[in-house]
Amino acid sequence: MITIPYLTALTTYFSYGLLFAFGQLRDLFRRIIDRWNSSNLQGYAPICLGLEDFYIRRLYLRIQDCFGRPIASAPDAWFDVVERYSNDHNKTLKRTDKIRRCLNLGSYNYLGFAAADEYCTPRAIESLKKFSASTCSSRVDGGTTTLHAELDECVAKFVGKPAALVFGMGYVTNSAIIPVLIGKGGLILSDSLNHSSIVNGARGSGATIRVFQHNTPSHLEKVLREQIAEGQPRTHRPWKKIIVVVEGIYSMEGELCKLPEIVAVCKKYKAYVYLDEAHSIGAVGKTGRGVCELLGVDTADVDIMMGTFTKSFGSCGGYIAGSKQLIQYLKYTCPAHLYGTSISPPAAQQILSAIKVLLGEDGSSRGAQKLARIRENSNFFRSELQKMGFEVLGDNDSPVMPIMLYNPSKIPAFSRECLKQNVAVVVVGFPATPLLLSRARICISASHTREDLARALEVISQVGDLVGIKYFPAAPKKEHQEDKMVKLD
Amino acid sequence: MREKMENNLMYVRAEPSIDLNKNTEWVTYPGVWTIYIFIVFFSWLLVLSLLGCSPGMAWTIVHLSHFFGLIGSEVCVFVELESISSVMGRYEQVKPLMGRLCALSGAEMGYARESKSTAMLQFFLARKKKPVVQEHCVLVGIVTYIFFHWKKGTPFADDQGIYNGLTWWEQIENGKQLTRNRKFLTVVPVVLYLIASHTTDYENPMLVLNTIAVFVLVVAKFPHMHRVRIFGINGEH
């Protein structure tokens, strides 16, 4: 539940209204001026219909320099950001040759595998020499190497399911699997804040989609009961299949899913559970096995577990884990497996080595250290930010922490001021988030040291004062009293 | 301490809504009604300060614009140009320009609105012998009519055009009729009508226009008018 000061809500609406009004005014003048210069495209249909691109042209392009910043090094704790300039008020941006060394608070680098690692990188280079950069074929044709077979088994064992299947791209894993699992006559119940890959897959499947309130098992139960009682639309026949899709950690909120309650509801009504662990696999849980381990849910209760390797393993690609029959079925039907290129061999080797490091099979305890460090870092950073008076979302132990900005003008202000002080943050606004609730999303990594975090806190505090986002009163400091006591001696 | 602050009235809770349409899901958040009333009041002050007309005139302008939402914001330009021209006495120069704008916007919309718009314009011009114009009602009316009942679709392309045939009014709260938000938004033009007609002392030209305006606006918001396009105006291409 997000708490907004009432005045901030009003000023945010007013700012959006003003931006919208100015955008419409500029569009009006553009239309008038374009009438004067007639174009020779009579009879052609317009590329964009009506208002479709209004948001991009009039709101996004004004602050384009805060998004899509090119980087010139690996996304480690510190990285190089390329500076850009614009001569026409951000409509086009040109790169310069200058780079800035910035603290990276935006990459999904939860365990620090994004940079060169002493165990993973030599092995990835070796597999690059042995298997080359791409398999140049889909899994069924000639794209299954020994690495792929080993990776499938390794992922299944790591996640705790009988079998798994790995794909070359994370987004495609969701959007190609869901249409194969369910079709017309089925029901998909999806959390209101699910990722767009799930929404795409659900729309592509042809099943009926119903949305339940974010992370609210009671509302899920209510919707389930209603839908089971009504049956399919118009014919009212019973549903062929019901799948409930939830995510492990919601990337925009930093919240953990209420998995035990949701699994209990699904068991009661005999619905399948599809868990998308894109952000939680490898990052939470005592041994990094994700949300099921953290919340104590038996993996046999979750029917289909999906995840990606982009965030914690420093690679690319996605996986699906489930029963042997499910994976066998997917191998026959899923287009991503039959037609899509299989995952690149060095990427596969990186995942294998990363999992080995996590489990301690490389002979060192670096995996356990990384997991402990990310937990400590996240909890420390979150509690410090909250003490300073920021509104930070997310549960404890979650490495994703959004800081609420609300006002659309604070989005570029926060981003640019932080960049001036060499801290790179990711800011998100409408329509990726609800209208009022724009935020700056911080992703903590195991490779951030205490000094890095202290510097980040200092910069964010200064910028927060400048931009005015400390919506809560700061907690009083206790150290001053102790100093005084020492001096009295 | 945070709990104490939250109990204070100055903080409100924003519950995430189930509405998938990002264009309209914000109407369930706190503060929307207040800001709508505030923007109406603010535009009244703007009109009053920019044009120096009487308060009653300003309210009529605010209200009328609810109705005169003929062909998009071009009408704003008409009115502004017209008022400026009549004030500065260069009536004749501006008239052909506005005639052309009428024709252009009529052609753009693809309907035979040209004749209707020029007729409206003649009526408007004929009436305007005094330099003061009732811009406020015109402004707010134009704005709300266009954005609630004329412009269709959403300002971003993420939803792949699902709502392209629906106006904003038809999109809010997934098309559910007679919710609290809809009732509130229906009452606002009526209240504006009362204020406008009271402050102009029910004088004749303004009263007729105000009445037509409130009639059009309130009828457009009836549940029976959901997805109804009279004579195919503003319908699908």
XYZ file of C-alpha atoms in Angstrom:
726
model
C 0.000 0.000 0.000
C 1.495 3.280 -1.044
C 0.949 6.368 1.077
C 0.939 9.694 -0.761
C 0.707 13.110 0.831
C -2.568 14.603 -0.414
C -0.965 17.785 -1.653
C 1.545 15.783 -3.673
C -1.299 13.896 -5.352
C -2.964 17.179 -6.319
C 0.211 18.742 -7.654
C 1.003 15.580 -9.611
C -2.389 15.658 -11.353
C -1.903 19.333 -12.056
C 1.571 18.739 -13.535
C 0.288 16.014 -15.805
C -2.606 18.252 -16.798
C -0.197 21.044 -17.664
C 2.076 18.732 -19.649
C -0.937 17.343 -21.477
C -2.291 20.830 -22.211
C 1.023 22.051 -23.583
C 1.379 18.889 -25.634
C -2.060 19.438 -27.172
C -1.265 23.068 -27.867
C 1.942 22.162 -29.647
C 0.111 19.483 -31.623
C -2.440 22.063 -32.657
C 0.207 24.435 -33.955
C 1.989 21.566 -35.657
C -1.247 20.661 -37.449
C -1.792 24.244 -38.543
C 1.761 24.641 -39.794
C 1.638 21.315 -41.590
C -1.492 22.419 -43.442
C 0.469 25.311 -44.860
C 3.149 22.992 -46.270
C 1.057 20.484 -48.144
C 2.454 16.996 -48.375
C 2.361 14.703 -51.378
C 1.040 11.702 -49.497
C -2.598 12.060 -50.467
C -4.490 8.824 -50.294
C -2.078 7.044 -47.946
C -3.286 5.964 -44.528
C -1.520 7.621 -41.578
C 1.122 5.596 -39.765
C -0.097 6.633 -36.334
C -3.798 6.896 -35.712
C -5.139 9.728 -33.662
C -3.557 10.135 -30.283
C -1.487 6.956 -30.350
C 1.934 8.521 -30.312
C 1.020 11.571 -28.242
C 2.727 10.296 -25.115
C 5.978 9.476 -26.950
C 6.164 12.747 -28.848
C 5.077 15.211 -26.200
C 6.048 13.686 -22.859
C 8.701 10.993 -23.311
C 10.869 12.854 -25.824
C 11.175 15.851 -23.521
C 13.104 13.791 -20.988
C 14.621 11.307 -23.384
C 18.109 11.870 -22.013
C 17.162 10.074 -18.800
C 16.401 6.820 -20.583
C 18.443 4.590 -22.799
C 21.827 5.932 -21.761
C 24.575 4.007 -23.587
C 27.256 2.421 -21.434
C 30.819 1.642 -22.428
C 31.840 -1.138 -20.061
C 30.473 -4.217 -18.298
C 27.593 -3.357 -15.934
C 29.508 -3.984 -12.735
C 29.181 -1.947 -9.525
C 30.985 0.931 -11.246
C 30.671 1.423 -14.979
C 31.241 3.920 -17.773
C 28.309 5.977 -19.006
C 28.652 7.700 -22.374
C 27.722 11.381 -22.303
C 25.228 12.681 -24.835
C 24.121 16.128 -25.906
C 21.196 17.476 -27.858
C 20.813 20.498 -30.082
C 17.063 20.369 -30.517
C 15.662 20.048 -26.999
C 16.057 16.289 -26.672
C 14.375 15.330 -29.904
C 17.613 13.738 -31.093
C 20.605 12.885 -28.938
C 24.159 12.587 -30.148
C 26.876 10.620 -28.430
C 30.179 12.218 -27.518
C 33.470 10.489 -26.895
C 33.505 11.381 -23.228
C 32.615 8.811 -20.617
C 31.821 9.138 -16.960
C 32.628 6.552 -14.326
C 29.395 6.132 -12.389
C 28.077 4.022 -9.549
C 25.646 1.539 -11.017
C 22.343 1.410 -9.163
C 20.236 0.340 -12.119
C 21.530 -2.955 -13.516
C 19.966 -6.246 -12.513
C 23.262 -7.506 -11.264
C 22.057 -9.101 -8.049
C 24.948 -11.476 -7.459
C 27.695 -9.570 -9.193
C 28.139 -11.973 -12.099
C 27.828 -9.167 -14.637
C 31.520 -8.369 -14.518
C 34.414 -10.714 -15.169
C 34.365 -13.476 -12.601
C 37.378 -15.607 -11.748
C 35.553 -18.898 -12.144
C 32.928 -18.141 -14.794
C 34.746 -16.023 -17.357
C 37.634 -18.388 -18.270
C 35.122 -21.202 -18.719
C 32.855 -19.024 -20.861
C 35.807 -18.095 -23.081
C 36.788 -21.768 -23.369
C 33.293 -22.729 -24.477
C 33.339 -19.837 -26.950
C 36.453 -21.342 -28.502
C 35.043 -24.849 -28.460
C 31.415 -24.316 -29.509
C 31.630 -20.829 -31.144
C 29.364 -17.900 -30.413
C 26.119 -19.338 -31.754
C 24.669 -22.763 -32.426
C 23.141 -21.381 -35.643
C 20.151 -23.624 -35.393
C 17.089 -24.405 -33.295
C 17.126 -27.042 -30.566
C 15.451 -29.712 -32.676
C 17.671 -29.288 -35.717
C 21.251 -29.123 -34.661
C 21.291 -26.708 -31.802
C 21.457 -29.067 -28.834
C 25.028 -29.424 -27.679
C 26.243 -31.270 -24.591
C 26.173 -27.907 -22.866
C 22.446 -27.543 -23.490
C 21.662 -31.012 -22.185
C 23.789 -30.411 -19.091
C 22.170 -27.011 -18.583
C 18.638 -28.454 -18.695
C 19.512 -31.015 -16.021
C 21.409 -28.520 -13.900
C 18.559 -26.000 -13.892
C 16.009 -28.686 -13.016
C 18.121 -29.816 -10.068
C 18.771 -26.242 -8.918
C 15.143 -25.219 -8.982
C 13.903 -28.461 -7.449
C 11.731 -29.862 -10.218
C 12.009 -33.147 -12.163
C 12.796 -31.543 -15.563
C 13.500 -28.191 -17.187
C 13.822 -26.624 -20.631
C 16.002 -23.636 -21.478
C 15.253 -21.002 -24.138
C 17.393 -18.347 -25.749
C 15.394 -15.312 -24.583
C 13.535 -14.569 -21.372
C 10.642 -12.545 -22.810
C 9.943 -15.192 -25.422
C 9.817 -17.898 -22.743
C 6.621 -16.392 -21.353
C 5.017 -15.258 -24.564
C 5.621 -18.570 -26.366
C 4.865 -20.969 -23.500
C 1.526 -19.628 -22.293
C -0.253 -20.049 -25.660
C 0.949 -23.642 -25.770
C -0.261 -24.459 -22.287
C -3.754 -23.051 -22.543
C -6.102 -22.099 -25.322
C -9.689 -21.055 -26.001
C -11.951 -22.405 -23.299
C -9.349 -21.908 -20.607
C -9.088 -19.211 -17.974
C -5.989 -17.252 -17.038
C -6.025 -15.346 -13.746
C -3.167 -12.916 -13.752
C -1.979 -10.488 -11.113
C -2.718 -6.893 -12.044
C 0.977 -5.939 -12.042
C 2.311 -8.791 -14.144
C 5.040 -8.190 -16.646
C 4.149 -7.426 -20.265
C 5.635 -10.745 -21.477
C 2.969 -12.565 -19.465
C 0.263 -10.214 -20.735
C 1.409 -10.803 -24.302
C 1.490 -14.556 -23.879
C -1.941 -14.536 -22.270
C -3.437 -12.415 -25.053
C -1.833 -14.632 -27.665
C -3.269 -17.784 -26.175
C -6.912 -16.963 -26.859
C -7.988 -17.926 -23.345
C -10.190 -15.684 -21.223
C -8.122 -13.406 -19.025
C -9.238 -12.064 -15.674
C -7.143 -9.866 -13.461
C -7.103 -9.985 -9.682
C -5.919 -7.287 -7.328
C -2.183 -7.247 -6.839
C -0.966 -9.752 -4.263
C -4.386 -10.164 -2.637
C -5.221 -13.857 -2.156
C -8.725 -13.021 -0.886
C -9.568 -11.210 -4.099
C -8.088 -14.079 -6.090
C -10.413 -16.443 -4.261
C -13.390 -14.199 -4.950
C -12.623 -13.980 -8.669
C -11.971 -17.731 -8.873
C -15.289 -18.556 -7.257
C -17.151 -16.141 -9.515
C -15.510 -17.469 -12.656
C -15.906 -21.134 -11.773
C -19.568 -20.570 -11.013
C -20.184 -18.695 -14.274
C -18.163 -20.943 -16.534
C -17.054 -19.982 -20.043
C -18.482 -16.755 -21.447
C -21.788 -17.193 -23.325
C -21.904 -21.022 -23.257
C -21.433 -21.280 -19.469
C -19.730 -24.633 -19.865
C -17.081 -25.485 -17.262
C -13.594 -24.159 -17.930
C -11.168 -26.550 -19.569
C -8.222 -25.383 -17.469
C -7.492 -22.570 -15.030
C -3.990 -21.149 -14.638
C -3.080 -18.509 -12.042
C 0.004 -16.511 -13.045
C 2.034 -14.696 -10.401
C 5.573 -13.356 -10.159
C 8.152 -14.048 -7.451
C 9.368 -10.467 -7.006
C 7.456 -7.728 -8.794
C 10.092 -5.625 -10.446
C 8.305 -2.295 -10.140
C 7.296 -2.727 -6.513
C 10.082 -4.821 -5.051
C 7.423 -6.863 -3.261
C 7.485 -10.562 -2.696
C 4.508 -12.599 -3.809
C 2.226 -14.019 -1.091
C 2.948 -17.474 -2.416
C 1.787 -19.763 0.434
C -1.704 -18.239 0.520
C -2.049 -18.196 -3.261
C -0.942 -21.818 -3.528
C -3.467 -22.752 -0.823
C -6.288 -21.006 -2.730
C -5.295 -22.686 -5.988
C -5.165 -26.112 -4.387
C -8.645 -25.604 -2.970
C -10.131 -24.782 -6.382
C -7.871 -27.091 -8.423
C -6.223 -24.365 -10.488
C -2.664 -24.545 -11.809
C 0.001 -22.159 -10.510
C 2.494 -20.546 -12.890
C 5.293 -18.763 -11.061
C 7.520 -16.307 -12.913
C 10.756 -15.984 -10.940
C 12.575 -13.589 -13.226
C 13.874 -11.417 -10.410
C 13.882 -13.819 -7.515
C 15.776 -16.868 -8.780
C 19.321 -16.711 -7.491
C 18.733 -13.542 -5.489
C 16.565 -14.595 -2.552
C 16.420 -17.682 -0.418
C 19.142 -19.163 1.735
C 20.857 -20.996 -1.117
C 19.468 -18.750 -3.846
C 16.713 -21.064 -5.003
C 14.164 -18.293 -5.148
C 10.875 -17.389 -3.578
C 9.766 -20.948 -2.841
C 12.748 -21.501 -0.580
C 12.366 -18.116 1.066
C 8.684 -18.534 1.858
C 8.795 -22.252 2.586
C 6.590 -23.438 -0.259
C 7.141 -26.968 -1.542
C 8.170 -26.830 -5.207
C 5.866 -29.752 -5.976
C 2.914 -27.437 -5.242
C 3.871 -24.948 -7.927
C 3.017 -26.566 -11.251
C 5.095 -24.493 -13.656
C 8.126 -22.504 -12.603
C 9.608 -20.046 -15.032
C 12.623 -17.830 -14.671
C 15.271 -15.902 -16.525
C 19.031 -15.925 -16.322
C 19.481 -12.255 -17.053
C 19.252 -10.962 -13.535
C 21.222 -13.093 -11.134
C 23.345 -15.244 -13.412
C 24.848 -12.595 -15.658
C 23.720 -14.286 -18.839
C 20.640 -14.303 -21.058
C 17.767 -16.668 -21.678
C 14.902 -18.204 -19.745
C 13.801 -21.584 -18.469
C 10.659 -23.488 -17.698
C 10.715 -26.178 -15.008
C 7.959 -28.653 -14.304
C 7.078 -32.326 -14.402
C 8.701 -34.645 -16.950
C 5.447 -34.970 -18.898
C 5.089 -31.197 -19.129
C 8.608 -30.695 -20.459
C 8.176 -33.564 -22.933
C 4.963 -31.934 -24.172
C 6.678 -28.564 -24.515
C 9.465 -30.123 -26.536
C 6.913 -31.256 -29.085
C 4.793 -28.149 -29.265
C 6.533 -24.986 -28.131
C 7.539 -22.800 -31.077
C 10.398 -21.233 -29.132
C 11.928 -24.680 -28.858
C 11.104 -25.876 -32.345
C 11.935 -22.780 -34.330
C 13.825 -20.326 -32.144
C 17.599 -20.426 -32.018
C 18.903 -22.198 -28.959
C 20.795 -20.358 -26.273
C 24.298 -19.316 -27.206
C 26.993 -21.735 -25.841
C 29.093 -19.181 -23.925
C 25.881 -17.879 -22.298
C 24.952 -21.459 -21.373
C 28.390 -22.055 -19.894
C 28.125 -18.831 -17.904
C 24.878 -20.055 -16.372
C 26.379 -23.440 -15.533
C 29.403 -21.883 -13.884
C 27.273 -19.356 -12.016
C 25.061 -22.099 -10.620
C 28.168 -24.067 -9.611
C 29.545 -21.020 -7.788
C 26.220 -20.489 -6.039
C 26.048 -24.061 -4.851
C 29.659 -24.025 -3.749
C 30.655 -26.738 -6.197
C 33.596 -24.705 -7.457
C 35.370 -25.397 -4.227
C 35.001 -21.992 -2.605
C 32.380 -20.359 -0.454
C 31.946 -17.359 -2.751
C 28.374 -18.294 -3.545
C 27.244 -18.265 0.053
C 29.153 -15.008 0.605
C 27.434 -13.370 -2.345
C 24.015 -14.413 -1.109
C 24.716 -13.157 2.382
C 26.107 -9.900 1.022
C 23.158 -9.119 -1.168
C 20.779 -9.725 1.700
C 22.768 -7.492 4.035
C 23.224 -4.791 1.412
C 19.512 -4.708 0.557
C 18.374 -4.558 4.146
C 20.944 -1.932 5.088
C 20.194 0.297 2.119
C 16.450 0.073 2.530
C 16.508 0.864 6.230
C 18.883 3.793 5.716
C 16.719 5.275 2.980
C 13.645 4.931 5.127
C 15.405 6.606 8.028
C 16.228 9.551 5.796
C 12.542 10.036 5.087
C 12.189 8.631 1.578
C 9.232 6.516 0.663
C 10.723 3.178 -0.323
C 8.634 0.236 -1.447
C 9.384 -3.439 -1.235
C 9.716 -6.115 1.392
C 12.751 -6.897 3.458
C 15.274 -9.131 1.719
C 14.210 -7.896 -1.685
C 17.097 -6.375 -3.683
C 14.781 -4.107 -5.687
C 13.813 -0.866 -3.988
C 11.768 1.802 -5.749
C 11.962 5.313 -4.287
C 8.703 7.166 -4.929
C 8.943 10.400 -6.896
C 5.260 10.956 -7.859
C 5.604 14.230 -9.716
C 6.506 13.898 -13.413
C 8.953 16.772 -13.279
C 10.910 15.091 -10.505
C 11.663 12.170 -12.802
C 14.214 14.010 -14.963
C 15.333 16.176 -12.047
C 16.302 13.173 -9.928
C 17.927 11.355 -12.809
C 20.003 14.288 -14.047
C 21.113 15.450 -10.618
C 22.235 11.970 -9.701
C 24.143 11.659 -12.961
C 25.934 14.948 -12.256
C 27.216 13.386 -9.046
C 28.201 10.185 -10.870
C 25.426 7.917 -9.677
C 23.388 6.219 -12.392
C 19.786 5.390 -11.515
C 16.842 4.113 -13.504
C 13.656 6.183 -13.330
C 10.233 4.976 -14.420
C 7.067 6.916 -15.090
C 3.661 6.635 -16.721
C 2.585 4.373 -18.486
C 4.938 1.714 -17.120
C 3.711 2.675 -13.642
C 0.308 4.070 -12.645
C -0.207 7.768 -13.340
C 0.519 9.102 -9.879
C 3.203 6.673 -8.864
C 6.388 7.357 -10.805
C 9.529 6.137 -9.083
C 13.282 5.690 -9.218
C 14.137 2.015 -9.049
C 17.334 1.008 -7.254
C 18.750 -2.498 -7.750
C 21.303 -3.534 -5.185
C 24.080 -5.921 -6.113
C 26.330 -8.246 -4.152
C 29.294 -6.460 -5.710
C 28.428 -3.146 -4.043
C 30.766 -2.565 -1.111
C 29.835 -0.649 2.027
C 31.687 2.413 0.750
C 29.733 2.310 -2.496
C 26.478 2.149 -0.592
C 27.515 4.964 1.733
C 28.397 7.161 -1.254
C 25.094 6.290 -2.906
C 23.192 7.176 0.258
C 24.986 10.510 0.524
C 24.263 11.432 -3.090
C 20.647 10.303 -2.921
C 20.109 12.246 0.273
C 21.490 15.440 -1.250
C 19.543 15.026 -4.453
C 16.461 14.131 -2.444
C 16.679 17.402 -0.548
C 17.194 19.332 -3.752
C 14.325 17.672 -5.596
C 12.033 17.435 -2.577
C 11.116 13.770 -2.339
C 11.563 13.169 1.367
C 7.877 12.753 1.960
C 8.170 11.310 5.427
C 9.881 12.959 8.380
C 13.404 11.701 8.939
C 14.093 9.524 11.955
C 16.079 11.441 14.612
C 19.756 10.614 14.759
C 20.994 8.919 17.913
C 24.752 9.315 17.435
C 24.868 12.942 18.579
C 23.827 12.024 22.087
C 26.556 9.447 22.383
C 29.163 11.972 21.268
C 28.004 14.398 23.906
C 28.310 11.762 26.573
C 31.899 11.077 25.612
C 32.789 14.794 25.756
C 31.417 15.239 29.242
C 34.024 12.817 30.541
C 6.305 7.914 14.069
C 5.546 7.021 10.522
C 2.244 5.516 11.634
C 1.388 8.762 13.398
C 2.075 10.710 10.228
C -0.040 8.313 8.232
C -2.990 8.740 10.515
C -2.750 12.440 9.881
C -5.253 13.526 7.234
C -2.552 14.847 4.954
C -1.583 11.362 3.763
C -3.801 9.185 1.607
C -3.467 5.598 0.456
C -3.226 4.720 -3.195
C -4.542 1.227 -3.749
C -3.523 -0.302 -7.065
C -6.637 -0.636 -9.214
C -7.564 -3.636 -11.343
C -8.301 -1.565 -14.413
C -5.894 -2.618 -17.154
C -6.415 0.539 -19.169
C -3.570 2.809 -18.136
C -5.366 5.767 -19.642
C -8.208 5.695 -17.151
C -7.131 3.692 -14.111
C -6.113 6.838 -12.271
C -9.701 8.011 -11.743
C -10.016 5.735 -8.735
C -7.110 7.392 -6.927
C -7.665 10.045 -4.268
C -7.615 13.692 -5.243
C -9.152 13.515 -8.710
C -12.343 15.376 -7.900
C -10.533 18.092 -6.010
C -8.113 18.708 -8.815
C -10.911 18.833 -11.411
C -12.739 21.520 -9.482
C -9.489 23.305 -8.917
C -8.615 23.297 -12.617
C -12.054 24.698 -13.511
C -11.584 27.461 -10.968
C -8.045 28.099 -12.159
C -9.143 28.428 -15.768
C -11.833 30.879 -14.668
C -9.149 33.016 -13.020
C -7.009 32.722 -16.134
C -9.809 33.904 -18.390
C -10.703 36.691 -16.018
C -7.149 37.943 -15.830
C -6.366 37.592 -19.532
C -9.480 39.221 -20.867
C -10.713 41.604 -18.259
C -14.367 40.751 -18.761
C -16.970 40.630 -16.011
C -17.061 37.580 -13.719
C -20.436 36.549 -15.097
C -19.099 36.606 -18.625
C -16.150 34.564 -17.533
C -18.376 31.880 -15.982
C -20.482 31.763 -19.129
C -17.393 31.283 -21.185
C -16.226 28.472 -18.940
C -19.566 26.787 -19.239
C -20.183 27.355 -22.924
C -16.965 25.791 -23.919
C -18.408 22.564 -22.574
C -20.713 22.729 -25.563
C -18.850 24.405 -28.334
C -16.466 21.493 -28.726
C -17.204 21.316 -32.398
C -14.081 20.326 -34.164
C -11.335 19.973 -31.649
C -9.189 22.692 -30.315
C -9.354 24.601 -33.582
C -12.372 26.281 -32.102
C -10.181 27.688 -29.334
C -8.146 29.297 -32.017
C -11.294 30.650 -33.677
C -12.495 32.205 -30.526
C -9.169 33.650 -29.555
C -8.489 35.028 -32.994
C -11.986 36.357 -33.196
C -11.827 38.032 -29.860
C -8.440 39.512 -30.482
C -9.498 40.722 -33.892
C -12.697 42.287 -32.681
C -10.822 43.936 -29.876
C -8.242 45.297 -32.207
C -10.819 46.164 -34.832
C -9.229 44.198 -37.635
C -12.284 42.122 -38.150
C -12.172 41.773 -41.892
C -8.630 40.495 -42.060
C -9.222 37.655 -39.705
C -12.522 36.493 -41.152
C -11.149 34.689 -44.225
C -8.486 33.080 -42.066
C -11.099 31.675 -39.783
C -13.205 30.615 -42.721
C -10.219 28.687 -44.004
C -9.605 27.110 -40.616
C -13.222 25.993 -40.533
C -12.846 24.406 -43.919
C -9.562 22.781 -43.013
C -10.787 21.263 -39.825
C -13.962 20.145 -41.496
C -11.940 18.422 -44.197
C -9.629 16.899 -41.643
C -12.403 15.247 -39.745
C -13.765 13.919 -42.962
C -17.341 14.855 -42.313
C -19.524 17.472 -43.873
C -19.135 19.715 -40.909
C -17.894 22.585 -42.931
C -21.261 24.128 -43.479
C -22.272 23.693 -39.880
C -19.055 25.183 -38.584
C -19.192 28.200 -40.856
C -22.799 28.719 -39.859
C -21.817 28.611 -36.206
C -18.989 30.976 -36.915
C -21.294 33.447 -38.675
C -23.633 33.325 -35.732
C -20.768 33.876 -33.364
C -19.350 36.743 -35.360
C -22.702 38.392 -35.862
C -23.276 38.448 -32.166
C -19.903 39.824 -31.262
C -20.074 43.527 -31.557
C -18.674 44.160 -28.117
C -15.026 43.427 -27.465
C -15.608 41.292 -24.416
C -15.914 37.589 -25.151
C -17.065 34.831 -22.935
C -13.963 32.789 -23.186
C -14.000 30.956 -19.961
C -17.109 28.896 -20.565
C -15.993 28.272 -24.107
C -12.582 27.110 -22.959
C -13.653 24.675 -20.278
C -16.551 23.404 -22.356
C -14.394 22.846 -25.405
C -11.826 21.122 -23.332
C -14.135 18.725 -21.548
C -16.266 17.941 -24.559
C -13.270 17.165 -26.725
C -11.369 15.147 -24.229
C -14.253 13.257 -22.700
C -16.542 12.675 -25.634
C -14.665 13.338 -28.837
C -11.082 12.090 -28.759
C -10.951 8.333 -28.934
C -8.285 5.835 -27.977
C -5.329 6.204 -25.631
C -2.254 8.461 -25.897
C 0.166 5.550 -26.044
C 0.510 2.518 -28.261
C 1.175 -0.162 -25.613
C -2.346 -1.492 -25.560
C -2.287 -2.236 -29.296
C -5.331 -0.146 -30.069
C -7.944 -2.079 -28.099
C -9.663 1.117 -27.042
C -9.452 2.897 -30.374
C -13.186 3.079 -30.846
C -14.004 4.312 -27.355
C -13.949 7.860 -26.086
C -12.432 8.566 -22.684
C -15.850 8.700 -21.087
C -16.677 5.248 -22.392
C -13.336 3.872 -21.239
C -13.364 4.872 -17.586
C -13.966 2.069 -15.106
C -14.266 -0.409 -17.964
C -17.563 0.999 -19.193
C -19.420 0.417 -15.949
C -22.247 2.962 -15.781
C -23.488 5.105 -12.899
C -20.416 4.814 -10.712
C -19.543 7.573 -8.260
C -16.995 9.113 -10.572
C -19.440 9.303 -13.447
C -22.111 10.840 -11.285
C -19.701 13.472 -10.042
C -18.550 14.355 -13.541
C -22.175 14.691 -14.663
C -23.002 17.078 -11.848
C -20.120 19.475 -12.563
C -21.514 20.980 -15.818
C -24.904 21.446 -14.152
C -23.297 23.343 -11.271
C -21.300 25.413 -13.746
C -24.538 26.186 -15.598
C -26.155 27.422 -12.419
C -23.199 29.627 -11.564
C -22.884 30.962 -15.117
C -26.550 31.793 -15.543
C -26.780 33.339 -12.099
C -23.781 35.593 -12.531
C -24.967 36.836 -15.928
C -28.405 37.553 -14.444
C -30.127 35.249 -16.923
C -29.591 37.631 -19.871
C -30.824 36.286 -23.097
C -28.094 35.337 -25.573
C -25.921 33.814 -22.898
C -28.785 31.936 -21.290
C -29.745 30.126 -24.490
C -26.179 29.142 -25.174
C -25.590 27.986 -21.631
C -28.739 25.880 -21.710
C -27.800 24.222 -24.966
C -24.366 23.555 -23.567
C -25.536 21.898 -20.377
C -28.097 19.888 -22.320
C -25.499 18.489 -24.723
C -22.995 17.739 -22.013
C -25.402 15.992 -19.662
C -27.042 13.959 -22.421
C -23.611 12.825 -23.609
C -23.015 11.330 -20.194
C -26.234 9.283 -19.977
C -25.828 5.484 -19.696
C -28.074 5.084 -22.742
C -25.577 7.043 -24.807
C -22.801 4.509 -24.201
C -21.168 3.871 -27.589
C -23.991 5.659 -29.406
C -22.870 7.770 -32.337
C -25.622 10.088 -33.557
C -25.785 10.169 -37.363
C -22.442 8.374 -37.426
C -20.601 11.490 -36.241
C -17.235 10.516 -34.753
C -17.885 6.887 -35.627
C -15.471 4.270 -36.917
C -13.695 4.923 -40.189
